[in-house]
């Protein structure tokens, strides 16, 4: 991948860290500002976007770039802190003084630098730029580490003709600001204009702390292609951004798994784990129609689903037959160590564990949760199961958790297909 008309081309040396006097390397830090009081979209910074919290996209790109000595999220909110830590960032708990609606980004960054004096170069990454890739960070940082700039910010090329705003009732006439209407150029004959896209801002500590500037000194820009310039401000941007991410987003170093078989525990996953007793003494259970619809979604996308029961489940042969008919799934009874029994299922289908998704909820599922390519537990699962899985659902068992995990599986498949298309284009 390469962007058009970058200032600096070439890979350069692998060690891009500048040296202080005496040979000590300078500390380069990334900082994502994520205040909890967003007015446009409540808790926008951790809202799920294409299966990942919004700040997760930029944290992953920053961490995987291997360009930073530390990656931070500055926040005043407990839940944002939890998400940031889960995605590999450190957390700066900002003070109330810089957490107000009127507080500027610069004030927050200056506070961070006062509390972290070891930082020499700071990259302020906007949480609302989820199409950021590690190569963008690396190439922009080279402008400081190899070419001596004090500040570098990201831009995108736009071909917009701008006109002067006229206040209603003023009697004034508008006029073109960047266009000669007598010689209106074709798009291919006009280079356009460079506009900040807000993705990131690199600056030295001296520039920020002493001059109060993020852009100044010996300043340069880094041009990103339009497809990577996604900025989210309002709800209407969300579906558009989601489609752009599936096409151009950074999915991490590991190729997304393509699942061909899903194992789902019945008790505690497909159901809420409760046993209902009728007046006649029959044992019953409750299943969400949305979860049954999710199973059919997976089947339609060529993912086989198998339902797993145990001796403790209130699922006799008659109920298992009815469950199989309702869902179109094979129902299999497993023992205390389901991983051993499911190995034979995989061998029969010529699959390995990385081809498998597993939705479990308790201690006996731990081995399967560790082995499966994709694995999940409901929100009310015990800690030992949560620690073993790769995805913790927001919903509890029986409360459409199968639907949530099914959507996650299908999203991973879409990512894998998108990545393969991108690889062919590149």
mmCIF file of C-alpha atoms in Angstrom:
data_model
loop_
_atom_site.group_PDB
_atom_site.id
_atom_site.type_symbol
_atom_site.label_atom_id
_atom_site.label_comp_id
_atom_site.label_asym_id
_atom_site.label_seq_id
_atom_site.Cartn_x
_atom_site.Cartn_y
_atom_site.Cartn_z
ATOM 1 C CA UNK A 1 0.000 0.000 0.000
ATOM 2 C CA UNK A 2 1.223 3.497 -0.696
ATOM 3 C CA UNK A 3 -0.323 6.920 -0.516
ATOM 4 C CA UNK A 4 -0.141 9.468 -3.305
ATOM 5 C CA UNK A 5 2.424 12.278 -3.184
ATOM 6 C CA UNK A 6 3.900 11.527 0.209
ATOM 7 C CA UNK A 7 6.721 13.858 1.156
ATOM 8 C CA UNK A 8 9.189 11.093 1.913
ATOM 9 C CA UNK A 9 9.428 7.761 0.119
ATOM 10 C CA UNK A 10 11.421 4.649 1.028
ATOM 11 C CA UNK A 11 11.591 2.429 4.063
ATOM 12 C CA UNK A 12 14.569 3.966 5.814
ATOM 13 C CA UNK A 13 16.337 2.330 8.767
ATOM 14 C CA UNK A 14 14.351 0.146 11.117
ATOM 15 C CA UNK A 15 15.431 2.023 14.276
ATOM 16 C CA UNK A 16 13.747 5.399 13.998
ATOM 17 C CA UNK A 17 14.197 6.576 17.578
ATOM 18 C CA UNK A 18 16.144 9.833 17.943
ATOM 19 C CA UNK A 19 18.999 10.019 20.412
ATOM 20 C CA UNK A 20 19.286 12.451 23.299
ATOM 21 C CA UNK A 21 22.586 13.938 24.333
ATOM 22 C CA UNK A 22 24.793 11.116 25.531
ATOM 23 C CA UNK A 23 23.217 8.533 23.224
ATOM 24 C CA UNK A 24 20.033 7.901 25.214
ATOM 25 C CA UNK A 25 17.041 7.262 22.957
ATOM 26 C CA UNK A 26 14.125 9.655 23.063
ATOM 27 C CA UNK A 27 10.811 8.409 24.395
ATOM 28 C CA UNK A 28 8.084 8.428 21.724
ATOM 29 C CA UNK A 29 4.521 8.097 23.029
ATOM 30 C CA UNK A 30 1.071 7.815 21.453
ATOM 31 C CA UNK A 31 -1.861 9.458 23.209
ATOM 32 C CA UNK A 32 -5.556 8.940 22.432
ATOM 33 C CA UNK A 33 -7.946 11.420 24.059
ATOM 34 C CA UNK A 34 -11.211 9.712 25.051
ATOM 35 C CA UNK A 35 -13.396 11.778 27.368
ATOM 36 C CA UNK A 36 -16.555 10.122 28.681
ATOM 37 C CA UNK A 37 -18.843 13.104 28.148
ATOM 38 C CA UNK A 38 -19.342 13.052 24.382
ATOM 39 C CA UNK A 39 -22.376 15.210 23.513
ATOM 40 C CA UNK A 40 -22.983 13.910 19.972
ATOM 41 C CA UNK A 41 -22.890 10.146 20.644
ATOM 42 C CA UNK A 42 -22.878 9.031 24.316
ATOM 43 C CA UNK A 43 -19.667 7.107 25.118
ATOM 44 C CA UNK A 44 -18.823 7.261 21.426
ATOM 45 C CA UNK A 45 -15.199 6.309 22.041
ATOM 46 C CA UNK A 46 -16.093 2.776 23.123
ATOM 47 C CA UNK A 47 -19.180 2.241 20.974
ATOM 48 C CA UNK A 48 -18.800 -0.932 18.921
ATOM 49 C CA UNK A 49 -17.823 -0.275 15.299
ATOM 50 C CA UNK A 50 -17.526 -3.321 13.024
ATOM 51 C CA UNK A 51 -17.156 -5.517 16.098
ATOM 52 C CA UNK A 52 -14.426 -3.455 17.799
ATOM 53 C CA UNK A 53 -14.717 -0.515 20.236
ATOM 54 C CA UNK A 54 -13.950 2.721 18.391
ATOM 55 C CA UNK A 55 -10.728 3.397 20.320
ATOM 56 C CA UNK A 56 -9.714 -0.241 19.775
ATOM 57 C CA UNK A 57 -9.035 0.436 16.088
ATOM 58 C CA UNK A 58 -6.482 3.200 16.722
ATOM 59 C CA UNK A 59 -4.931 1.523 19.775
ATOM 60 C CA UNK A 60 -4.314 -1.633 17.730
ATOM 61 C CA UNK A 61 -2.705 0.349 14.900
ATOM 62 C CA UNK A 62 -0.488 2.238 17.364
ATOM 63 C CA UNK A 63 0.627 -0.882 19.239
ATOM 64 C CA UNK A 64 1.256 -2.906 16.063
ATOM 65 C CA UNK A 65 3.298 -0.112 14.481
ATOM 66 C CA UNK A 66 6.134 -0.886 16.964
ATOM 67 C CA UNK A 67 7.057 2.810 16.784
ATOM 68 C CA UNK A 68 6.076 3.839 20.308
ATOM 69 C CA UNK A 69 7.726 3.328 23.675
ATOM 70 C CA UNK A 70 4.283 3.709 25.247
ATOM 71 C CA UNK A 71 0.681 3.933 24.049
ATOM 72 C CA UNK A 72 -1.801 5.813 26.261
ATOM 73 C CA UNK A 73 -5.471 6.666 26.500
ATOM 74 C CA UNK A 74 -6.375 9.817 28.424
ATOM 75 C CA UNK A 75 -9.835 9.532 29.958
ATOM 76 C CA UNK A 76 -12.051 10.471 32.890
ATOM 77 C CA UNK A 77 -14.351 7.439 32.589
ATOM 78 C CA UNK A 78 -14.065 4.010 34.242
ATOM 79 C CA UNK A 79 -15.548 2.012 31.351
ATOM 80 C CA UNK A 80 -13.301 3.712 28.786
ATOM 81 C CA UNK A 81 -10.342 2.891 31.039
ATOM 82 C CA UNK A 82 -11.373 -0.774 31.128
ATOM 83 C CA UNK A 83 -11.633 -0.968 27.323
ATOM 84 C CA UNK A 84 -8.317 0.854 26.821
ATOM 85 C CA UNK A 85 -6.466 -1.551 29.116
ATOM 86 C CA UNK A 86 -8.068 -4.543 27.390
ATOM 87 C CA UNK A 87 -6.730 -3.333 24.027
ATOM 88 C CA UNK A 88 -3.186 -2.867 25.313
ATOM 89 C CA UNK A 89 -2.954 0.817 26.183
ATOM 90 C CA UNK A 90 -1.877 2.458 29.413
ATOM 91 C CA UNK A 91 -4.308 4.901 30.999
ATOM 92 C CA UNK A 92 -3.846 8.504 32.037
ATOM 93 C CA UNK A 93 -6.696 9.525 34.336
ATOM 94 C CA UNK A 94 -7.103 13.162 33.435
ATOM 95 C CA UNK A 95 -8.031 15.712 36.071
ATOM 96 C CA UNK A 96 -11.473 17.368 36.314
ATOM 97 C CA UNK A 97 -9.858 20.629 35.203
ATOM 98 C CA UNK A 98 -9.228 19.239 31.690
ATOM 99 C CA UNK A 99 -12.386 17.095 31.502
ATOM 100 C CA UNK A 100 -14.895 19.912 31.033
ATOM 101 C CA UNK A 101 -16.841 20.512 27.820
ATOM 102 C CA UNK A 102 -14.782 23.671 27.274
ATOM 103 C CA UNK A 103 -11.407 21.955 27.833
ATOM 104 C CA UNK A 104 -9.148 21.881 24.785
ATOM 105 C CA UNK A 105 -7.130 18.945 23.507
ATOM 106 C CA UNK A 106 -3.972 20.994 24.015
ATOM 107 C CA UNK A 107 -4.696 21.478 27.737
ATOM 108 C CA UNK A 108 -5.179 17.737 28.206
ATOM 109 C CA UNK A 109 -2.003 16.920 26.294
ATOM 110 C CA UNK A 110 0.007 19.456 28.290
ATOM 111 C CA UNK A 111 -1.253 17.915 31.542
ATOM 112 C CA UNK A 112 -0.234 14.471 30.288
ATOM 113 C CA UNK A 113 3.290 15.693 29.470
ATOM 114 C CA UNK A 114 3.662 17.318 32.907
ATOM 115 C CA UNK A 115 2.798 13.984 34.550
ATOM 116 C CA UNK A 116 4.968 11.962 32.137
ATOM 117 C CA UNK A 117 8.173 14.009 31.780
ATOM 118 C CA UNK A 118 10.049 11.108 30.149
ATOM 119 C CA UNK A 119 8.086 11.646 26.892
ATOM 120 C CA UNK A 120 10.065 13.551 24.234
ATOM 121 C CA UNK A 121 7.863 13.135 21.123
ATOM 122 C CA UNK A 122 4.095 12.808 21.312
ATOM 123 C CA UNK A 123 1.660 11.520 18.715
ATOM 124 C CA UNK A 124 -1.900 12.649 19.416
ATOM 125 C CA UNK A 125 -4.087 10.061 17.639
ATOM 126 C CA UNK A 126 -7.766 10.865 17.195
ATOM 127 C CA UNK A 127 -10.062 8.095 18.450
ATOM 128 C CA UNK A 128 -12.478 8.928 15.633
ATOM 129 C CA UNK A 129 -10.090 7.812 12.851
ATOM 130 C CA UNK A 130 -10.595 4.033 12.725
ATOM 131 C CA UNK A 131 -8.955 3.457 9.316
ATOM 132 C CA UNK A 132 -5.493 4.336 10.622
ATOM 133 C CA UNK A 133 -2.816 1.755 9.723
ATOM 134 C CA UNK A 134 0.610 1.108 11.274
ATOM 135 C CA UNK A 135 2.358 2.102 8.035
ATOM 136 C CA UNK A 136 0.802 5.590 8.254
ATOM 137 C CA UNK A 137 2.332 6.039 11.712
ATOM 138 C CA UNK A 138 5.732 4.707 10.685
ATOM 139 C CA UNK A 139 6.039 6.879 7.581
ATOM 140 C CA UNK A 140 4.844 10.040 9.330
ATOM 141 C CA UNK A 141 7.221 9.502 12.263
ATOM 142 C CA UNK A 142 10.145 9.252 9.843
ATOM 143 C CA UNK A 143 9.612 12.914 8.998
ATOM 144 C CA UNK A 144 10.580 13.764 12.589
ATOM 145 C CA UNK A 145 13.113 11.050 13.387
ATOM 146 C CA UNK A 146 14.962 11.070 10.055
ATOM 147 C CA UNK A 147 14.307 14.532 8.631
ATOM 148 C CA UNK A 148 14.234 16.816 11.664
ATOM 149 C CA UNK A 149 10.721 18.240 11.588
ATOM 150 C CA UNK A 150 9.235 19.501 14.861
ATOM 151 C CA UNK A 151 5.630 18.674 14.011
ATOM 152 C CA UNK A 152 3.852 16.500 11.437
ATOM 153 C CA UNK A 153 0.116 16.154 10.918
ATOM 154 C CA UNK A 154 -2.070 14.098 8.588
ATOM 155 C CA UNK A 155 -3.914 15.558 5.618
ATOM 156 C CA UNK A 156 -6.127 14.344 2.795
ATOM 157 C CA UNK A 157 -6.467 15.789 -0.703
ATOM 158 C CA UNK A 158 -9.912 17.212 -1.473
ATOM 159 C CA UNK A 159 -11.329 18.446 -4.772
ATOM 160 C CA UNK A 160 -13.986 20.772 -3.391
ATOM 161 C CA UNK A 161 -14.767 24.186 -4.848
ATOM 162 C CA UNK A 162 -15.294 26.563 -1.926
ATOM 163 C CA UNK A 163 -17.596 29.587 -1.899
ATOM 164 C CA UNK A 164 -17.869 32.477 0.525
ATOM 165 C CA UNK A 165 -20.740 32.202 2.983
ATOM 166 C CA UNK A 166 -23.351 34.965 2.790
ATOM 167 C CA UNK A 167 -25.473 35.818 5.814
ATOM 168 C CA UNK A 168 -29.199 35.695 5.116
ATOM 169 C CA UNK A 169 -30.662 39.138 4.531
ATOM 170 C CA UNK A 170 -27.268 40.869 4.242
ATOM 171 C CA UNK A 171 -27.688 41.652 0.536
ATOM 172 C CA UNK A 172 -24.151 40.451 -0.143
ATOM 173 C CA UNK A 173 -23.282 38.199 -3.053
ATOM 174 C CA UNK A 174 -21.206 35.085 -2.709
ATOM 175 C CA UNK A 175 -17.917 34.667 -4.546
ATOM 176 C CA UNK A 176 -15.629 31.760 -5.314
ATOM 177 C CA UNK A 177 -12.743 31.296 -2.875
ATOM 178 C CA UNK A 178 -10.605 28.798 -4.790
ATOM 179 C CA UNK A 179 -12.117 28.804 -8.262
ATOM 180 C CA UNK A 180 -11.925 30.885 -11.405
ATOM 181 C CA UNK A 181 -15.438 30.360 -12.764
ATOM 182 C CA UNK A 182 -14.358 31.500 -16.228
ATOM 183 C CA UNK A 183 -11.768 28.724 -16.307
ATOM 184 C CA UNK A 184 -13.404 25.965 -14.318
ATOM 185 C CA UNK A 185 -10.863 23.089 -14.278
ATOM 186 C CA UNK A 186 -11.593 19.434 -14.783
ATOM 187 C CA UNK A 187 -10.878 17.271 -11.735
ATOM 188 C CA UNK A 188 -7.952 15.553 -13.468
ATOM 189 C CA UNK A 189 -6.412 18.932 -14.290
ATOM 190 C CA UNK A 190 -6.553 20.225 -10.708
ATOM 191 C CA UNK A 191 -4.395 18.980 -7.856
ATOM 192 C CA UNK A 192 -7.054 19.897 -5.298
ATOM 193 C CA UNK A 193 -6.272 21.176 -1.802
ATOM 194 C CA UNK A 194 -4.751 19.581 1.270
ATOM 195 C CA UNK A 195 -7.073 19.502 4.277
ATOM 196 C CA UNK A 196 -6.420 18.230 7.790
ATOM 197 C CA UNK A 197 -8.171 14.888 8.253
ATOM 198 C CA UNK A 198 -7.624 14.842 12.031
ATOM 199 C CA UNK A 199 -6.123 11.361 12.114
ATOM 200 C CA UNK A 200 -2.926 12.222 14.028
ATOM 201 C CA UNK A 201 -0.581 15.030 15.110
ATOM 202 C CA UNK A 202 3.100 14.411 15.928
ATOM 203 C CA UNK A 203 4.845 17.111 17.968
ATOM 204 C CA UNK A 204 7.931 17.501 20.119
ATOM 205 C CA UNK A 205 7.505 18.085 23.842
ATOM 206 C CA UNK A 206 9.241 21.442 23.587
ATOM 207 C CA UNK A 207 6.757 22.697 20.998
ATOM 208 C CA UNK A 208 3.744 21.626 23.064
ATOM 209 C CA UNK A 209 4.949 22.537 26.546
ATOM 210 C CA UNK A 210 6.939 25.711 25.887
ATOM 211 C CA UNK A 211 5.159 27.231 22.889
ATOM 212 C CA UNK A 212 1.673 25.806 23.446
ATOM 213 C CA UNK A 213 1.488 24.501 19.866
ATOM 214 C CA UNK A 214 0.733 21.154 18.237
ATOM 215 C CA UNK A 215 1.663 22.499 14.813
ATOM 216 C CA UNK A 216 4.657 24.786 14.608
ATOM 217 C CA UNK A 217 8.421 25.059 14.394
ATOM 218 C CA UNK A 218 9.699 23.167 11.380
ATOM 219 C CA UNK A 219 6.311 21.788 10.301
ATOM 220 C CA UNK A 220 5.351 19.226 7.671
ATOM 221 C CA UNK A 221 2.326 17.185 6.640
ATOM 222 C CA UNK A 222 1.725 13.541 5.800
ATOM 223 C CA UNK A 223 -0.798 12.855 3.049
ATOM 224 C CA UNK A 224 -3.225 9.952 3.484
ATOM 225 C CA UNK A 225 -5.386 8.566 0.709
ATOM 226 C CA UNK A 226 -9.103 9.464 0.952
ATOM 227 C CA UNK A 227 -10.157 5.868 1.644
ATOM 228 C CA UNK A 228 -8.255 5.935 4.952
ATOM 229 C CA UNK A 229 -9.637 9.333 5.991
ATOM 230 C CA UNK A 230 -12.652 8.343 8.075
ATOM 231 C CA UNK A 231 -13.842 10.735 10.773
ATOM 232 C CA UNK A 232 -16.866 9.993 12.956
ATOM 233 C CA UNK A 233 -18.780 12.882 14.499
ATOM 234 C CA UNK A 234 -22.451 11.943 14.351
ATOM 235 C CA UNK A 235 -24.547 8.780 14.292
ATOM 236 C CA UNK A 236 -25.123 9.022 10.550
ATOM 237 C CA UNK A 237 -21.382 8.452 10.023
ATOM 238 C CA UNK A 238 -21.501 5.058 11.755
ATOM 239 C CA UNK A 239 -22.864 2.752 8.989
ATOM 240 C CA UNK A 240 -20.736 4.505 6.372
ATOM 241 C CA UNK A 241 -17.615 4.116 8.514
ATOM 242 C CA UNK A 242 -18.406 0.452 9.156
ATOM 243 C CA UNK A 243 -18.468 -0.330 5.444
ATOM 244 C CA UNK A 244 -15.257 1.648 4.882
ATOM 245 C CA UNK A 245 -13.499 -0.270 7.668
ATOM 246 C CA UNK A 246 -14.494 -3.642 6.225
ATOM 247 C CA UNK A 247 -12.831 -2.507 3.005
ATOM 248 C CA UNK A 248 -9.843 -0.488 4.194
ATOM 249 C CA UNK A 249 -9.484 -1.027 7.957
ATOM 250 C CA UNK A 250 -6.482 -2.535 9.734
ATOM 251 C CA UNK A 251 -7.470 -5.914 11.152
ATOM 252 C CA UNK A 252 -4.273 -6.679 13.048
ATOM 253 C CA UNK A 253 -1.297 -8.881 12.349
ATOM 254 C CA UNK A 254 -3.302 -12.110 12.359
ATOM 255 C CA UNK A 255 -5.606 -12.955 9.463
ATOM 256 C CA UNK A 256 -9.232 -13.115 10.685
ATOM 257 C CA UNK A 257 -10.458 -16.661 11.177
ATOM 258 C CA UNK A 258 -12.975 -18.139 8.728
ATOM 259 C CA UNK A 259 -15.252 -20.397 10.768
ATOM 260 C CA UNK A 260 -16.827 -23.486 9.229
ATOM 261 C CA UNK A 261 -18.319 -25.116 12.330
ATOM 262 C CA UNK A 262 -19.783 -23.687 15.539
ATOM 263 C CA UNK A 263 -20.347 -25.604 18.765
ATOM 264 C CA UNK A 264 -22.897 -24.024 21.096
ATOM 265 C CA UNK A 265 -23.722 -25.135 24.624
ATOM 266 C CA UNK A 266 -27.473 -25.294 25.175
ATOM 267 C CA UNK A 267 -27.744 -24.699 28.921
ATOM 268 C CA UNK A 268 -26.481 -21.234 29.827
ATOM 269 C CA UNK A 269 -25.850 -20.095 26.246
ATOM 270 C CA UNK A 270 -28.811 -20.910 24.051
ATOM 271 C CA UNK A 271 -30.908 -20.844 27.242
ATOM 272 C CA UNK A 272 -30.656 -18.726 30.388
ATOM 273 C CA UNK A 273 -29.515 -21.744 32.404
ATOM 274 C CA UNK A 274 -32.775 -22.031 34.301
ATOM 275 C CA UNK A 275 -34.882 -25.188 34.514
ATOM 276 C CA UNK A 276 -38.639 -24.602 34.429
ATOM 277 C CA UNK A 277 -40.948 -27.155 36.073
ATOM 278 C CA UNK A 278 -44.541 -27.549 34.889
ATOM 279 C CA UNK A 279 -47.456 -28.572 37.094
ATOM 280 C CA UNK A 280 -47.249 -31.998 35.462
ATOM 281 C CA UNK A 281 -43.635 -32.337 36.563
ATOM 282 C CA UNK A 282 -42.136 -31.769 33.097
ATOM 283 C CA UNK A 283 -38.832 -29.924 32.767
ATOM 284 C CA UNK A 284 -38.798 -27.104 30.229
ATOM 285 C CA UNK A 285 -36.465 -24.430 28.917
ATOM 286 C CA UNK A 286 -36.806 -21.098 27.114
ATOM 287 C CA UNK A 287 -35.106 -20.256 23.800
ATOM 288 C CA UNK A 288 -35.024 -16.844 22.084
ATOM 289 C CA UNK A 289 -36.470 -16.623 18.571
ATOM 290 C CA UNK A 290 -33.634 -14.210 17.715
ATOM 291 C CA UNK A 291 -31.073 -16.855 18.651
ATOM 292 C CA UNK A 292 -32.792 -19.377 16.384
ATOM 293 C CA UNK A 293 -32.700 -16.762 13.628
ATOM 294 C CA UNK A 294 -28.962 -16.273 14.270
ATOM 295 C CA UNK A 295 -28.357 -20.004 13.853
ATOM 296 C CA UNK A 296 -30.116 -19.876 10.497
ATOM 297 C CA UNK A 297 -27.978 -16.893 9.494
ATOM 298 C CA UNK A 298 -24.854 -18.950 10.132
ATOM 299 C CA UNK A 299 -26.225 -21.953 8.270
ATOM 300 C CA UNK A 300 -27.059 -19.755 5.302
ATOM 301 C CA UNK A 301 -23.422 -18.603 5.300
ATOM 302 C CA UNK A 302 -22.160 -22.216 5.215
ATOM 303 C CA UNK A 303 -21.372 -22.440 8.929
ATOM 304 C CA UNK A 304 -22.608 -25.691 10.455
ATOM 305 C CA UNK A 305 -23.954 -25.351 14.008
ATOM 306 C CA UNK A 306 -23.947 -28.188 16.560
ATOM 307 C CA UNK A 307 -25.752 -27.869 19.891
ATOM 308 C CA UNK A 308 -24.118 -29.472 22.925
ATOM 309 C CA UNK A 309 -25.937 -30.801 25.973
ATOM 310 C CA UNK A 310 -24.702 -32.499 29.131
ATOM 311 C CA UNK A 311 -26.159 -34.986 31.602
ATOM 312 C CA UNK A 312 -27.168 -32.055 33.847
ATOM 313 C CA UNK A 313 -29.283 -30.383 31.137
ATOM 314 C CA UNK A 314 -33.076 -30.816 31.163
ATOM 315 C CA UNK A 315 -32.873 -32.048 27.569
ATOM 316 C CA UNK A 316 -34.155 -35.580 27.143
ATOM 317 C CA UNK A 317 -34.344 -37.402 23.838
ATOM 318 C CA UNK A 318 -37.788 -36.042 23.005
ATOM 319 C CA UNK A 319 -36.809 -32.444 23.729
ATOM 320 C CA UNK A 320 -33.503 -32.884 21.872
ATOM 321 C CA UNK A 321 -35.427 -34.065 18.790
ATOM 322 C CA UNK A 322 -37.720 -31.057 18.969
ATOM 323 C CA UNK A 323 -34.715 -28.741 19.420
ATOM 324 C CA UNK A 324 -33.008 -30.295 16.388
ATOM 325 C CA UNK A 325 -36.129 -29.817 14.261
ATOM 326 C CA UNK A 326 -36.627 -26.224 15.396
ATOM 327 C CA UNK A 327 -33.016 -25.165 14.742
ATOM 328 C CA UNK A 328 -31.925 -27.548 12.000
ATOM 329 C CA UNK A 329 -28.887 -28.489 14.126
ATOM 330 C CA UNK A 330 -27.491 -31.780 15.312
ATOM 331 C CA UNK A 331 -27.784 -32.064 19.099
ATOM 332 C CA UNK A 332 -24.878 -33.910 20.742
ATOM 333 C CA UNK A 333 -24.527 -34.945 24.375
ATOM 334 C CA UNK A 334 -21.005 -34.435 25.784
ATOM 335 C CA UNK A 335 -19.356 -35.381 29.058
ATOM 336 C CA UNK A 336 -17.142 -33.594 31.560
ATOM 337 C CA UNK A 337 -14.376 -33.026 28.960
ATOM 338 C CA UNK A 338 -16.108 -32.015 25.711
ATOM 339 C CA UNK A 339 -12.809 -31.228 23.944
ATOM 340 C CA UNK A 340 -11.870 -34.915 23.821
ATOM 341 C CA UNK A 341 -15.231 -35.960 22.365
ATOM 342 C CA UNK A 342 -15.360 -33.150 19.815
ATOM 343 C CA UNK A 343 -12.009 -34.170 18.333
ATOM 344 C CA UNK A 344 -13.741 -37.051 16.556
ATOM 345 C CA UNK A 345 -16.312 -34.624 15.116
ATOM 346 C CA UNK A 346 -13.500 -32.504 13.660
ATOM 347 C CA UNK A 347 -11.696 -35.522 12.202
ATOM 348 C CA UNK A 348 -14.894 -36.705 10.508
ATOM 349 C CA UNK A 349 -15.356 -33.284 8.902
ATOM 350 C CA UNK A 350 -11.621 -32.906 8.126
ATOM 351 C CA UNK A 351 -11.415 -29.730 10.207
ATOM 352 C CA UNK A 352 -9.009 -28.405 12.817
ATOM 353 C CA UNK A 353 -9.764 -26.256 15.858
ATOM 354 C CA UNK A 354 -8.911 -22.999 14.074
ATOM 355 C CA UNK A 355 -11.887 -23.672 11.767
ATOM 356 C CA UNK A 356 -14.190 -23.801 14.803
ATOM 357 C CA UNK A 357 -16.187 -21.289 16.837
ATOM 358 C CA UNK A 358 -17.129 -22.323 20.362
ATOM 359 C CA UNK A 359 -19.736 -20.712 22.610
ATOM 360 C CA UNK A 360 -19.441 -22.055 26.165
ATOM 361 C CA UNK A 361 -20.100 -20.810 29.661
ATOM 362 C CA UNK A 362 -18.356 -22.820 32.369
ATOM 363 C CA UNK A 363 -15.269 -24.669 33.615
ATOM 364 C CA UNK A 364 -15.701 -27.803 31.404
ATOM 365 C CA UNK A 365 -15.604 -25.522 28.329
ATOM 366 C CA UNK A 366 -12.208 -23.977 29.096
ATOM 367 C CA UNK A 367 -10.178 -26.347 26.890
ATOM 368 C CA UNK A 368 -12.520 -25.813 23.939
ATOM 369 C CA UNK A 369 -12.497 -22.043 24.463
ATOM 370 C CA UNK A 370 -8.694 -22.067 24.350
ATOM 371 C CA UNK A 371 -8.473 -24.333 21.296
ATOM 372 C CA UNK A 372 -11.129 -22.799 19.045
ATOM 373 C CA UNK A 373 -10.217 -20.244 16.380
ATOM 374 C CA UNK A 374 -13.039 -18.055 17.676
ATOM 375 C CA UNK A 375 -14.518 -18.526 21.131
ATOM 376 C CA UNK A 376 -16.928 -16.632 23.322
ATOM 377 C CA UNK A 377 -18.794 -16.731 26.608
ATOM 378 C CA UNK A 378 -21.905 -14.874 27.817
ATOM 379 C CA UNK A 379 -21.467 -11.816 30.007
ATOM 380 C CA UNK A 380 -22.516 -13.791 33.105
ATOM 381 C CA UNK A 381 -19.916 -16.572 32.657
ATOM 382 C CA UNK A 382 -17.463 -17.261 35.509
ATOM 383 C CA UNK A 383 -14.020 -15.641 35.432
ATOM 384 C CA UNK A 384 -12.206 -18.866 34.506
ATOM 385 C CA UNK A 385 -14.269 -19.126 31.308
ATOM 386 C CA UNK A 386 -13.920 -15.403 30.523
ATOM 387 C CA UNK A 387 -10.126 -15.674 30.774
ATOM 388 C CA UNK A 388 -10.083 -18.610 28.338
ATOM 389 C CA UNK A 389 -12.235 -17.096 25.578
ATOM 390 C CA UNK A 390 -11.319 -14.675 22.803
ATOM 391 C CA UNK A 391 -14.544 -12.649 22.905
ATOM 392 C CA UNK A 392 -16.766 -11.801 25.868
ATOM 393 C CA UNK A 393 -20.344 -11.071 24.842
ATOM 394 C CA UNK A 394 -22.261 -8.114 26.214
ATOM 395 C CA UNK A 395 -25.397 -10.202 26.743
ATOM 396 C CA UNK A 396 -26.101 -12.906 29.302
ATOM 397 C CA UNK A 397 -26.949 -16.505 28.440
ATOM 398 C CA UNK A 398 -30.379 -16.954 26.888
ATOM 399 C CA UNK A 399 -30.608 -13.210 26.196
ATOM 400 C CA UNK A 400 -29.747 -13.284 22.478
ATOM 401 C CA UNK A 401 -26.098 -14.105 23.200
ATOM 402 C CA UNK A 402 -26.060 -16.585 20.294
ATOM 403 C CA UNK A 403 -27.180 -13.766 18.022
ATOM 404 C CA UNK A 404 -24.352 -11.532 19.246
ATOM 405 C CA UNK A 405 -21.696 -14.204 18.739
ATOM 406 C CA UNK A 406 -23.133 -15.184 15.343
ATOM 407 C CA UNK A 407 -22.825 -11.571 14.170
ATOM 408 C CA UNK A 408 -19.232 -11.531 15.441
ATOM 409 C CA UNK A 409 -18.452 -14.720 13.464
ATOM 410 C CA UNK A 410 -19.991 -13.341 10.280
ATOM 411 C CA UNK A 411 -18.083 -10.089 10.732
ATOM 412 C CA UNK A 412 -14.794 -12.001 10.955
ATOM 413 C CA UNK A 413 -15.663 -13.813 7.731
ATOM 414 C CA UNK A 414 -16.435 -10.491 6.052
ATOM 415 C CA UNK A 415 -13.105 -9.096 7.266
ATOM 416 C CA UNK A 416 -11.213 -12.074 5.892
ATOM 417 C CA UNK A 417 -12.891 -11.725 2.492
ATOM 418 C CA UNK A 418 -12.233 -7.985 2.490
ATOM 419 C CA UNK A 419 -8.586 -8.524 3.389
ATOM 420 C CA UNK A 420 -8.167 -11.056 0.585
ATOM 421 C CA UNK A 421 -9.673 -8.553 -1.881
ATOM 422 C CA UNK A 422 -7.306 -5.857 -0.581
ATOM 423 C CA UNK A 423 -4.331 -8.180 -0.969
ATOM 424 C CA UNK A 424 -5.291 -8.849 -4.583
ATOM 425 C CA UNK A 425 -5.588 -5.110 -5.247
ATOM 426 C CA UNK A 426 -2.185 -4.433 -3.660
#
